[in-house]
CSV table of C-alpha atoms and ligand atoms in Angstrom, one decimal:
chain,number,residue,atom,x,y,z
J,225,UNK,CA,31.6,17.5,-5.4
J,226,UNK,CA,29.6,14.5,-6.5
J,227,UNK,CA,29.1,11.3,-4.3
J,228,UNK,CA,28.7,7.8,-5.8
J,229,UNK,CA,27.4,5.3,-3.2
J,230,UNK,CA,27.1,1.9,-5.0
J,231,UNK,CA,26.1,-1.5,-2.9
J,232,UNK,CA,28.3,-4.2,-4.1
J,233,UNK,CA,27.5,-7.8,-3.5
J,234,UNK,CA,29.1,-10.4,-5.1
J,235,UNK,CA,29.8,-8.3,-8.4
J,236,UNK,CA,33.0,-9.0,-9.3
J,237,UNK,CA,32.3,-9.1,-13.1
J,238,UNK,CA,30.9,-5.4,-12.7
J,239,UNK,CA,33.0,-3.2,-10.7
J,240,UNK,CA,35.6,-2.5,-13.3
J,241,UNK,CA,33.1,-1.7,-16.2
J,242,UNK,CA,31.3,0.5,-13.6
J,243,UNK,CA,34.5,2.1,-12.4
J,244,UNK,CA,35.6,3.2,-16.1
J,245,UNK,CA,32.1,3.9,-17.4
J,246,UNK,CA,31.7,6.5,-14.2
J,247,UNK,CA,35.2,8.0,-15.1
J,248,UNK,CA,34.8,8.6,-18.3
J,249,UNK,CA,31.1,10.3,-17.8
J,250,UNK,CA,32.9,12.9,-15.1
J,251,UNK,CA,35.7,13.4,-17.1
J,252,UNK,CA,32.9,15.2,-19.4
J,253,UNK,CA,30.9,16.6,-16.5
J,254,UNK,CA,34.1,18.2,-15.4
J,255,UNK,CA,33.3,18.1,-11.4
J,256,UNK,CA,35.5,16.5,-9.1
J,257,UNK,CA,33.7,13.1,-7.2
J,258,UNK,CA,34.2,10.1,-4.9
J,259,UNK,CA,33.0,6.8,-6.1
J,260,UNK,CA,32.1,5.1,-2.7
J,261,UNK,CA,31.5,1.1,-3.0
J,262,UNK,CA,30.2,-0.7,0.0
J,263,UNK,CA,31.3,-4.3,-0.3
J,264,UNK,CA,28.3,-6.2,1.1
J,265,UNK,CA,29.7,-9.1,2.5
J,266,UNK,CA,30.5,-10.5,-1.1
J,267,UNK,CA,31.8,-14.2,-1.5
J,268,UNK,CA,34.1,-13.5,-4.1
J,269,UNK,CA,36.4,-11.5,-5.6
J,270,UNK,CA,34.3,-8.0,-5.1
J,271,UNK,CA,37.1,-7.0,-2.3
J,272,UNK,CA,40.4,-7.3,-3.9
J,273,UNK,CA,38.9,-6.3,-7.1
J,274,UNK,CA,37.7,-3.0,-6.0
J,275,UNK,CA,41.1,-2.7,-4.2
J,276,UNK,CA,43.4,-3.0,-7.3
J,277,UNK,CA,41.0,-0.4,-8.7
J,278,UNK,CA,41.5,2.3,-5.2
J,279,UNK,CA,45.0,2.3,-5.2
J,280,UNK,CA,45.4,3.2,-8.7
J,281,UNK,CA,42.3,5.3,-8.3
J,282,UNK,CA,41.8,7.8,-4.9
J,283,UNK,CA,38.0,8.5,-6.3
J,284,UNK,CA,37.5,5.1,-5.0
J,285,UNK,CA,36.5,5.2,-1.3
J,286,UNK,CA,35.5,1.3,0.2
J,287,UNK,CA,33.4,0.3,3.1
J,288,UNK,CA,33.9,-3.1,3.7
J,289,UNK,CA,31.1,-4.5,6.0
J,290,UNK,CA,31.6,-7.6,7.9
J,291,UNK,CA,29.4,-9.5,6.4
J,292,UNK,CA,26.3,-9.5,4.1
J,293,UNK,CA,24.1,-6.7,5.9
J,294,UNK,CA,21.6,-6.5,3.0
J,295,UNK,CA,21.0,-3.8,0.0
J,296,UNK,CA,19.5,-0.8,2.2
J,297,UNK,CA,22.1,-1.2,4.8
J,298,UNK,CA,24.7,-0.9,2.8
J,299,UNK,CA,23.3,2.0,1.0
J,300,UNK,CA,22.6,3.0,4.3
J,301,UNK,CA,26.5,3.3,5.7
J,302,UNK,CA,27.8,4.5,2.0
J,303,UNK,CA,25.1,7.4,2.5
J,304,UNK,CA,26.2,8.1,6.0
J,305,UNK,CA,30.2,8.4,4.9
J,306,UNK,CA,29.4,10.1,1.6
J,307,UNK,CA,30.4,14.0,1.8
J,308,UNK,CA,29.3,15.3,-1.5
J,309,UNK,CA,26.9,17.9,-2.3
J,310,UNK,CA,24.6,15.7,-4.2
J,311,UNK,CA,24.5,12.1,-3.7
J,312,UNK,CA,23.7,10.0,-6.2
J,313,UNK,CA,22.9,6.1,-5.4
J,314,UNK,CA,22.6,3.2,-7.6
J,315,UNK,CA,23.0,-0.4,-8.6
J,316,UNK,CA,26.5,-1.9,-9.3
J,317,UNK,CA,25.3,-4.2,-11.8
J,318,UNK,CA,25.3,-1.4,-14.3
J,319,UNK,CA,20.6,-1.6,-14.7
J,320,UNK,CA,21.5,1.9,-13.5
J,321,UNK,CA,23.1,3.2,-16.9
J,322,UNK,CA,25.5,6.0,-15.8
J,323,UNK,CA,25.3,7.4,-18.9
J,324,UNK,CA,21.8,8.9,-16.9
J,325,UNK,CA,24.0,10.2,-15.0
J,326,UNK,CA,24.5,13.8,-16.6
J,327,UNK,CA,20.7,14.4,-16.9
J,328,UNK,CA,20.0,13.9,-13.3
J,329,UNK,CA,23.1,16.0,-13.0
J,330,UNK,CA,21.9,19.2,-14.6
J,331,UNK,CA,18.2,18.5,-13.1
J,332,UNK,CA,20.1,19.0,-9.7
J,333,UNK,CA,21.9,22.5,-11.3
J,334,UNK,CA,18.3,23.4,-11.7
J,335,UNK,CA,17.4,23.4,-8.3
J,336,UNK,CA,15.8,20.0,-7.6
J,337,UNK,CA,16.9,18.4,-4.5
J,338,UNK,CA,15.9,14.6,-5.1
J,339,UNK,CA,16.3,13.2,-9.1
J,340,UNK,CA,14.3,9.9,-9.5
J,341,UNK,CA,15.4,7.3,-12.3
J,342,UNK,CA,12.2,5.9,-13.7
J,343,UNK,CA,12.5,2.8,-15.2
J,344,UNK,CA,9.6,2.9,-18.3
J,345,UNK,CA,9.2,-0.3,-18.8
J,346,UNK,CA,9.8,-3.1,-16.0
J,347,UNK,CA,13.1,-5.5,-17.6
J,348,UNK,CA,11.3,-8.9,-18.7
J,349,UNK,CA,10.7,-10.3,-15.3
J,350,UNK,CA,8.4,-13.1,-14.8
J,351,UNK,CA,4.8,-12.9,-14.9
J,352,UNK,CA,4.2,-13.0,-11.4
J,353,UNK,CA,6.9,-10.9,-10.1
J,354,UNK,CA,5.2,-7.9,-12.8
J,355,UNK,CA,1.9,-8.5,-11.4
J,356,UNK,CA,3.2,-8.8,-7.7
J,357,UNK,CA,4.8,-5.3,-8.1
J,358,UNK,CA,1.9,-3.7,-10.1
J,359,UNK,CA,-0.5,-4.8,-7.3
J,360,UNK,CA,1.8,-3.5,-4.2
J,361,UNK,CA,2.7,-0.6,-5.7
J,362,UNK,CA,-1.3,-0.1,-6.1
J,363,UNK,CA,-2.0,-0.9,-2.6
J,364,UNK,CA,1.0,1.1,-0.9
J,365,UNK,CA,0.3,4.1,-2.7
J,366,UNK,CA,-3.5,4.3,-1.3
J,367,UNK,CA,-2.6,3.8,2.1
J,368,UNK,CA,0.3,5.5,2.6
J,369,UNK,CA,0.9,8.8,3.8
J,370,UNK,CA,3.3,10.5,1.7
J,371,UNK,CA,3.5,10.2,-2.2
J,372,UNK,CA,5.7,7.7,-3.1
J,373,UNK,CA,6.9,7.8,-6.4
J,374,UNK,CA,5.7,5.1,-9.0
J,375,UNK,CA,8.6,2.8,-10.8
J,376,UNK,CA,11.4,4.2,-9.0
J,377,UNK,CA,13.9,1.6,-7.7
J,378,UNK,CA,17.2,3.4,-5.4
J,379,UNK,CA,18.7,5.1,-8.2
J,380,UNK,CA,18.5,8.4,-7.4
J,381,UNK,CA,20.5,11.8,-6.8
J,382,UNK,CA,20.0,13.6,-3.5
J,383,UNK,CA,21.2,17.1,-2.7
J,384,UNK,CA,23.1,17.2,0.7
J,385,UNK,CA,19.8,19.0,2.7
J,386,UNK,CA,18.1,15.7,2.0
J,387,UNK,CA,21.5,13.6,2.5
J,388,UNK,CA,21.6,15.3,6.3
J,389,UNK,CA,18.1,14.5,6.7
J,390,UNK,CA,18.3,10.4,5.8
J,391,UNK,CA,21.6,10.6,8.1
J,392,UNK,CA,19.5,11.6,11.2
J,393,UNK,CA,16.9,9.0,10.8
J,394,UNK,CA,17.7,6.1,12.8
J,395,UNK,CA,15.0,4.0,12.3
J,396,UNK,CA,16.6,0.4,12.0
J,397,UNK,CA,14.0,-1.1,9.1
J,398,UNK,CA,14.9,1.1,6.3
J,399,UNK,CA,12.7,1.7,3.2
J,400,UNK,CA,14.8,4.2,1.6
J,401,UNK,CA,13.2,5.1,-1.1
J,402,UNK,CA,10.1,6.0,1.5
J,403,UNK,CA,12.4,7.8,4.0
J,404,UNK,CA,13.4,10.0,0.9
J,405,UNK,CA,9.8,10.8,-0.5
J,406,UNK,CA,8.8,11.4,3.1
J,407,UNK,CA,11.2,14.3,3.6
J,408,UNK,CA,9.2,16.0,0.8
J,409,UNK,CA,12.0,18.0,-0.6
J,410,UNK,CA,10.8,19.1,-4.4
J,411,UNK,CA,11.6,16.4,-6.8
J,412,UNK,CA,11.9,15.5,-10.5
J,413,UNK,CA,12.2,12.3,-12.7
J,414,UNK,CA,14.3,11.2,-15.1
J,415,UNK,CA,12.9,8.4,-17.7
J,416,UNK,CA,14.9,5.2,-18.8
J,417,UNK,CA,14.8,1.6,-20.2
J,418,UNK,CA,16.0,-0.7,-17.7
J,419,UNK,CA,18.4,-2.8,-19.1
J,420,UNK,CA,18.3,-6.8,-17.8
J,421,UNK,CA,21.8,-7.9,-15.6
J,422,UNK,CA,24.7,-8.4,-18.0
J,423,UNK,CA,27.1,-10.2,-14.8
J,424,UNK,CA,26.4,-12.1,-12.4
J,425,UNK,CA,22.8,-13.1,-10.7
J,426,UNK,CA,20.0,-10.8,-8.5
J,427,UNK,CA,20.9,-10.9,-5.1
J,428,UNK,CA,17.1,-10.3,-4.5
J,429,UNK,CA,15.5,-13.6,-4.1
J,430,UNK,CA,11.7,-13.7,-3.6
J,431,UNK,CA,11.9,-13.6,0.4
J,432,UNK,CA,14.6,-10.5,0.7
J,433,UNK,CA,12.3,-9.0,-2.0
J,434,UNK,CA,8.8,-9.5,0.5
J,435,UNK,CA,11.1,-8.3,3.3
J,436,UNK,CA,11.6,-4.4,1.6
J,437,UNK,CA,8.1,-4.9,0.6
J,438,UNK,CA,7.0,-5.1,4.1
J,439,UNK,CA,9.1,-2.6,5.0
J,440,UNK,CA,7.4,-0.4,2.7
J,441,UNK,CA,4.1,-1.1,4.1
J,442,UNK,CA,4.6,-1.3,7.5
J,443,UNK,CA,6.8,2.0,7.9
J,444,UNK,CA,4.9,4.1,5.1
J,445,UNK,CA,1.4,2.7,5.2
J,446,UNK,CA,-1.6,2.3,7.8
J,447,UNK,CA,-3.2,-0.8,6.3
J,448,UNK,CA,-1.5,-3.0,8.2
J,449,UNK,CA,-2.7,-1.5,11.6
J,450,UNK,CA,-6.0,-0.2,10.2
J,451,UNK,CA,-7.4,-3.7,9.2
J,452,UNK,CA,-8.1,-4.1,12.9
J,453,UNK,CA,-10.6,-1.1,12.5
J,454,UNK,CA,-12.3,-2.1,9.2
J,455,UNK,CA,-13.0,-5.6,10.0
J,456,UNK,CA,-14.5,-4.5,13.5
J,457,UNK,CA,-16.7,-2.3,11.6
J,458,UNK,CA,-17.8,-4.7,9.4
J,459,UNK,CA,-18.5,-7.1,11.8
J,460,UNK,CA,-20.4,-5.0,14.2
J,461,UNK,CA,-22.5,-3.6,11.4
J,462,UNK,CA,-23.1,-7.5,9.9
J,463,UNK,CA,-24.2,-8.3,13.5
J,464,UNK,CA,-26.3,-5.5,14.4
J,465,UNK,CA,-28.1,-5.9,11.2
J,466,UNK,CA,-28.7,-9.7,11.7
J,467,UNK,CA,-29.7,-9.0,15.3
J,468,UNK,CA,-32.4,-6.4,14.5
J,469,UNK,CA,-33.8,-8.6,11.4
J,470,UNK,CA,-34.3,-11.3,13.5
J,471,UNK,CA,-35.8,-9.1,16.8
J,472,UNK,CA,-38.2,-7.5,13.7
J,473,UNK,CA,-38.7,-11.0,12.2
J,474,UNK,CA,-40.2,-12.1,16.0
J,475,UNK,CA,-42.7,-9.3,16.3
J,476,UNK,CA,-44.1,-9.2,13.7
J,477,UNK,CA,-44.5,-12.3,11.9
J,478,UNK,CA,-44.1,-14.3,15.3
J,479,UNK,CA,-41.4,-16.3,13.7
J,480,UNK,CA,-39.7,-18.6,16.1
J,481,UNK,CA,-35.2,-18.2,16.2
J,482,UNK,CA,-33.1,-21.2,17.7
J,483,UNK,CA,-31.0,-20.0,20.6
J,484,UNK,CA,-28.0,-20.9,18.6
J,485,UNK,CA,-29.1,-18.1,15.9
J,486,UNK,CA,-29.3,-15.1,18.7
J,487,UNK,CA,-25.9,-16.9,20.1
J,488,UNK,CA,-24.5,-16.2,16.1
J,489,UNK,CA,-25.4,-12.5,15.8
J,490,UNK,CA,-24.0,-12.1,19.5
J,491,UNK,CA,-21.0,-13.3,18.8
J,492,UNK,CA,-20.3,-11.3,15.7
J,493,UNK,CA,-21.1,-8.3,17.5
J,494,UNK,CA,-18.9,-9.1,20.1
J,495,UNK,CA,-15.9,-10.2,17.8
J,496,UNK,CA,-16.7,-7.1,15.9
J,497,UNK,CA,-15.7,-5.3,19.5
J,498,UNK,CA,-13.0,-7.4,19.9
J,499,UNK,CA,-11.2,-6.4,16.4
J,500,UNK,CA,-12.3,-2.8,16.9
J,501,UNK,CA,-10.3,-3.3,20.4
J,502,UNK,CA,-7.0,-4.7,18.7
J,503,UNK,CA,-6.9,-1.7,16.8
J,504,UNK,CA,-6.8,0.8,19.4
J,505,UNK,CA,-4.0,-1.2,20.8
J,506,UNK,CA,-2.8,-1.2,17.4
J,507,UNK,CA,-3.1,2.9,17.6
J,508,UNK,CA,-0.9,3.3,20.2
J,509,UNK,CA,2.0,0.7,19.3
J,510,UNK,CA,2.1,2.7,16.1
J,511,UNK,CA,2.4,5.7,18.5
J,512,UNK,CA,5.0,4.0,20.3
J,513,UNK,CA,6.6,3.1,16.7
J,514,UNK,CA,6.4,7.1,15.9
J,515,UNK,CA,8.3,7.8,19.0
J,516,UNK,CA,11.1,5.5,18.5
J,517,UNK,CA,12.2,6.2,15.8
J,518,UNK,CA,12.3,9.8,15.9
J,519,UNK,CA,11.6,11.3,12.8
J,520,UNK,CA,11.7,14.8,12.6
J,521,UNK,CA,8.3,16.4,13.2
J,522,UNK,CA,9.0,19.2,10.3
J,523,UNK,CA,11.8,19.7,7.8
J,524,UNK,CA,12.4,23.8,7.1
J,525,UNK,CA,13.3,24.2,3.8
J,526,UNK,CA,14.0,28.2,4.0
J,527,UNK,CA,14.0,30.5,6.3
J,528,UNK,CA,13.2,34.2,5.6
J,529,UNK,CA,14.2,37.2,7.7
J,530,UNK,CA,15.0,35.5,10.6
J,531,UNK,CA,18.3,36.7,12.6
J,532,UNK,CA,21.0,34.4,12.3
Z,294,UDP,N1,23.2,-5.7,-3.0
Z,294,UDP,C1,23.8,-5.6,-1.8
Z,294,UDP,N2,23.5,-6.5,-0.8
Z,294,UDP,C2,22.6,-7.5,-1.0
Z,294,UDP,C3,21.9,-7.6,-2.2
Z,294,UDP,C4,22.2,-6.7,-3.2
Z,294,UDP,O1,24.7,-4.7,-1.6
Z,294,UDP,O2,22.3,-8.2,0.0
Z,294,UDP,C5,23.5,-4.8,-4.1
Z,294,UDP,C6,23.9,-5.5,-5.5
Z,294,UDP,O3,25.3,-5.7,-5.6
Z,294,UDP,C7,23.4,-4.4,-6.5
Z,294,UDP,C8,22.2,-3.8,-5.8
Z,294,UDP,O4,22.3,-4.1,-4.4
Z,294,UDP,O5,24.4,-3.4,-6.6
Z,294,UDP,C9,20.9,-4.3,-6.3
Z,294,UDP,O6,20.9,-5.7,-6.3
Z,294,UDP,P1,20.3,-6.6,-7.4
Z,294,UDP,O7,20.9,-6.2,-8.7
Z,294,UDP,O8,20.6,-8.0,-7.0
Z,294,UDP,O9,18.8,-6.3,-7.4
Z,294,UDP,P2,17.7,-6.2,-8.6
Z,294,UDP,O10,18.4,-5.4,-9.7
Z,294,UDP,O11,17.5,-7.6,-9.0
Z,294,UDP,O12,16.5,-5.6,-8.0
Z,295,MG,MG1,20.2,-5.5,-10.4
């Protein structure tokens, strides 16, 4: 069986043209599924629409949150209620093209646990939103510790292993997308033109947008925590250099230094100690962080000749 989990705020122009474009795409795929839509807290007619459509319809599952909870947490509880054995995630707005659907289908028939949708060209968003990503996506992807995977947004299929996996993570900030790469289950991409929204507006304005972004660096990168160690370094070094110039410039040309000038190079060698301080404090809140939310340490993907 195959799972649909789709977020749905305020898409009440979208759900029907979703619902039949799904139906008729399984009808060819011939495999029986659950179309799962997680009303976000919409503020108009989202609910009773998707209602209509689940009692004609008992494909249609609904989880109807109390109130607006936010894209990933909504994801979040369809993934947690969806029992397929793939999963496949995406957008109710119909940027996600179902008709993609089949490829990443048969990409999961050929063994591939996780099925990325990448978009091939970003839809014609403003300048600064392009060069915002581009930039992020540069950064993030140097400091983080697993591979995350270029121009991917959360349309994706998932085989169950990985499902099971995202379920037991109970880490409250959720970067989906990351939590997925990080369980390094082997993965494929399927290409696409992102179409721009037919219905309704982006429920991602500028700030929820920096918020997943944070996310993203804060639970998948080091930067944040290693800046404390790079600008101690720097520091130090600036100040140690400064300090010997000046102790070599007073032997041996007898050049005279204002106390204010040896007070300078002091101080950025003690700041530098300072910084370098914060980030060994820094070390162990992420170690805290590590504990608390519990990741797994190791994910098995086989196990051969062992007794049951
Ligand atoms: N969404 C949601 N809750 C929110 C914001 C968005 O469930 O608080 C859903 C929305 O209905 C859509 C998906 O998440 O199905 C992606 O949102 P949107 O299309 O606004 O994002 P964009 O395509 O602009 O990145
Ligand atoms: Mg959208």
């Amino acid at each position: 069986m195959l799972s649909f989990v789709v977020p749905a705020y305020n898409e009440e122009k979208n759900v029907e043209t979703l619902y039949s474009r799904i139906k008729v795409l399984m009808e060819e795929i011939k495999e029986s599924f659950e179309l799962i839509f997680i009303n976000d807290g919409s503020t108009d007619n989202t609910l009773n629409k998707l209602k209509k459509l689940a009692q004609k319809d008992k494909h249609i599952k609904i989880i109807h949150l109390t109130r607006n909870f936010g894209h990933q947490s909504a994801l979040t509880a369809g993934l947690k209620l969806a029992q397929g054995d793939a999963v496949i995630s995406m957008d109710c707005d119909l940027q996600d093209p179902p008709e993609l659907i089949e490829e990443m289908y048969q990409k999961w028939k050929e063994g591939f646990d996780i099925v990325y949708a990448r978009r091939i060209n970003y839809r014609k968003d403003n300048f600064l939103k392009k060069l915002g990503s581009k930039i992020y996506y540069r950064i993030l992807n140097k400091f983080s510790f697993v591979d995350m995977p270029r121009n991917v947004g959360d349309f994706r299929l998932i085989d169950k292993a990985v499902l099971n996996e995202i379920n037991n993570m109970p880490e409250h900030s959720r970067y989906l997308r990351g939590m997925v790469a990080w369980t390094g289950f082997s993965h494929t991409y399927v290409d696409y033109h992102r179409p721009d929204r037919i219905e309704g507006e982006s429920a991602y304005s500028l700030s929820k947008l920096a918020r997943l972004g944070m996310d993203g660096m804060f639970n998948f990168s080091v930067l944040p925590l290693r800046l404390g160690f790079y600008l101690g370094f720097i520091t130090i070094l600036l100040g140690t250099a400064l300090l010997l110039y000046q102790i070599a410039d007073t032997l041996i040309t007898g050049a005279y230094y204002h106390l204010y000038k040896w007070l300078i190079v002091l101080l950025f060698i003690f700041m530098g100690f300072m910084f370098m301080l914060m980030w060994v404090v820094g070390e162990y809140i992420w170690r805290i962080f590590n504990e608390v939310r519990s990741r797994p340490i190791y994910i098995i993907k086989e196990k051969i000749n062992f007794e049951e």
